[in-house]
Coordinates of C-alpha atoms in Angstrom, one line a residue:
X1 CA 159.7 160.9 132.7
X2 CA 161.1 160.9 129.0
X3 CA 161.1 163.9 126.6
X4 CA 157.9 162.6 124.9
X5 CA 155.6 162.9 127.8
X6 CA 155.0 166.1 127.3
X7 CA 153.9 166.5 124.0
X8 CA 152.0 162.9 124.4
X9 CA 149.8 164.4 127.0
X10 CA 148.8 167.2 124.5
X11 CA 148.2 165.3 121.8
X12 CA 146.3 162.7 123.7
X13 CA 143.9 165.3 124.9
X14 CA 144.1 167.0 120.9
X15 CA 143.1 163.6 119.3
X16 CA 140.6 162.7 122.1
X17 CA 138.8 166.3 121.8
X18 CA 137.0 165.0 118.4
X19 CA 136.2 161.7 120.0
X20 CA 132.7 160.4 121.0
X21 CA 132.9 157.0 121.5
X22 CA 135.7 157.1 124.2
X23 CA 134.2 155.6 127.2
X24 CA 137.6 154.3 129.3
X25 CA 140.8 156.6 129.8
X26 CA 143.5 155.2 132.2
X27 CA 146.9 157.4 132.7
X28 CA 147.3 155.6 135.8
X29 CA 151.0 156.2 137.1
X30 CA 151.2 158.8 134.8
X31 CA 153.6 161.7 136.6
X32 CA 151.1 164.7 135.9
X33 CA 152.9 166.8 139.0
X34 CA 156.6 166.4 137.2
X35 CA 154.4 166.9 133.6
X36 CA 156.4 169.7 131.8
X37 CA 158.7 170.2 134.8
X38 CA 156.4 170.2 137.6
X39 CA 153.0 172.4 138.9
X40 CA 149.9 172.6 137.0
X41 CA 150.9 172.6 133.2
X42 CA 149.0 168.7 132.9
X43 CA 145.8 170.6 134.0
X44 CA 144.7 172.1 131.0
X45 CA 144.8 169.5 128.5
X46 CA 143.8 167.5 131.1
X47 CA 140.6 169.3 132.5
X48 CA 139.5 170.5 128.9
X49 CA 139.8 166.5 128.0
X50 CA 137.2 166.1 131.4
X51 CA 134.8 168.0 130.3
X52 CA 134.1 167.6 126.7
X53 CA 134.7 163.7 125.7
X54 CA 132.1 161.3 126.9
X55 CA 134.3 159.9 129.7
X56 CA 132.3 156.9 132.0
X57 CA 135.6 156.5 133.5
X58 CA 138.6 158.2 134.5
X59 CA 141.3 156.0 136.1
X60 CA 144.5 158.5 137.5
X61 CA 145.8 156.8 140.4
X62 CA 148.9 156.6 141.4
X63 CA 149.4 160.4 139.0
X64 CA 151.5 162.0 141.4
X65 CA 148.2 164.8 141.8
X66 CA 149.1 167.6 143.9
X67 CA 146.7 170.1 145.4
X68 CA 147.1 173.0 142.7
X69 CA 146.7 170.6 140.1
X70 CA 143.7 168.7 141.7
X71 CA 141.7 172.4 142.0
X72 CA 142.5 173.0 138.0
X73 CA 141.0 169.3 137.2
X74 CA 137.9 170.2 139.2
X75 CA 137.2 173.1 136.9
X76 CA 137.0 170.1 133.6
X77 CA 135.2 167.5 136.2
X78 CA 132.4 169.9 136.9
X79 CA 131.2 169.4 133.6
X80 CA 131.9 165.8 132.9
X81 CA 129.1 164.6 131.1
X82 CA 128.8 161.2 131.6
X83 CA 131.8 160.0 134.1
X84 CA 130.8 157.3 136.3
X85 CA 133.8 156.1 138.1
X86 CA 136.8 158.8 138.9
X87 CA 139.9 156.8 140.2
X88 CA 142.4 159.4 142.4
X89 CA 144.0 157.0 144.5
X90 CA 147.2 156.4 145.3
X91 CA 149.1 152.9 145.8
X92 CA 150.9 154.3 149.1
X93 CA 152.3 157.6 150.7
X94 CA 155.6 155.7 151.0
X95 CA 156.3 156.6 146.9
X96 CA 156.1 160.4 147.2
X97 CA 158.3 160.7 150.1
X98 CA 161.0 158.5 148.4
X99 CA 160.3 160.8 145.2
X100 CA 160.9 163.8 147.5
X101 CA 157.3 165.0 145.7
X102 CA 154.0 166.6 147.0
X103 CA 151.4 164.4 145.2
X104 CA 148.7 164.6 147.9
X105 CA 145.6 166.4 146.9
X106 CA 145.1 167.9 150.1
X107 CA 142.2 169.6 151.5
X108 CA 141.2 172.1 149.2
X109 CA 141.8 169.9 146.2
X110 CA 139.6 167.2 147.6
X111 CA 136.9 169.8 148.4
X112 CA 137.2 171.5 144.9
X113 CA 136.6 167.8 143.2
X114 CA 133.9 167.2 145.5
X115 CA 132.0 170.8 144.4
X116 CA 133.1 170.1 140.9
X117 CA 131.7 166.7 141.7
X118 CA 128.3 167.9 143.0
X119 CA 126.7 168.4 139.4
X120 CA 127.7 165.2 138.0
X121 CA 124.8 163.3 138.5
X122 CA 125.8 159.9 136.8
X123 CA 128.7 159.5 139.3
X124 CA 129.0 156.3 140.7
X125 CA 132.1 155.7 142.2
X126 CA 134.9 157.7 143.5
X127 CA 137.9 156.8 145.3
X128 CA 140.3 158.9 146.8
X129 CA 142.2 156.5 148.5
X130 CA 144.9 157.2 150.7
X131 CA 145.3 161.0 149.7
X132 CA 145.5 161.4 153.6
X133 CA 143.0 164.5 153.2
X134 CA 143.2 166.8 155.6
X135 CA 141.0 169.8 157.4
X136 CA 142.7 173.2 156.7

């Protein structure tokens, strides 16, 4: 990921915090595990970005998600207050094992978004597509 990355995801969610006509984000393929060298640093802009701009959809598949970063992005989906469609797939499992990376979002991650998930009543669509979730 270039240098930039990390101060784009900032800024993104610093413009986008006055915004209220923003209906449509798409970081899809975005890297948010290897964001500012790696763990849950993409969370907070992020999950503060989640819950206060009027979001319908959300499209971050193929993001690299990881289970720690998954739980912090529950915290900002719980309060989502208009998202319709929430997009966590994932192309295949085959591009995190040749990226040596952990970008599944695992059982607890999967059952923090669905909590988070629970009291957002204009959800429509949800797809968690070949996360290979898992009972712990």
């Amino acid at each position: 990921m270039a240098d930039s990355a990390p101060l784009s995801l900032d800024a993104l969610a610093l413009a986008l915090d006055e915004s209220r006509a923003l209906a449509s984000l798409s970081l899809r393929g975005l890297d948010l595990n290897g964001y500012r060298g790696g763990g849950t640093a993409a969370a907070t802009p992020l999950a503060a970005l989640l819950g206060r701009a009027p979001l319908v959809e959300v499209d971050l598949k193929n993001c690299h998600i990881s289970e720690k970063l998954a739980i912090r992005l529950a915290a900002g989906l719980s309060s989502a207050p208009c998202l319709a469609v929430l997009n966590l797939g994932r192309t295949s499992t085959e591009a995190c094992a040749m990226h040596n990376c952990d970008c599944g979002i695992g059982g607890k991650g999967a059952t923090a978004i669905c909590e988070a998930l629970a009291h957002v009543t204009t959800l429509e669509s949800l797809d968690l597509r070949r996360q290979e979730i898992k009972d712990e």
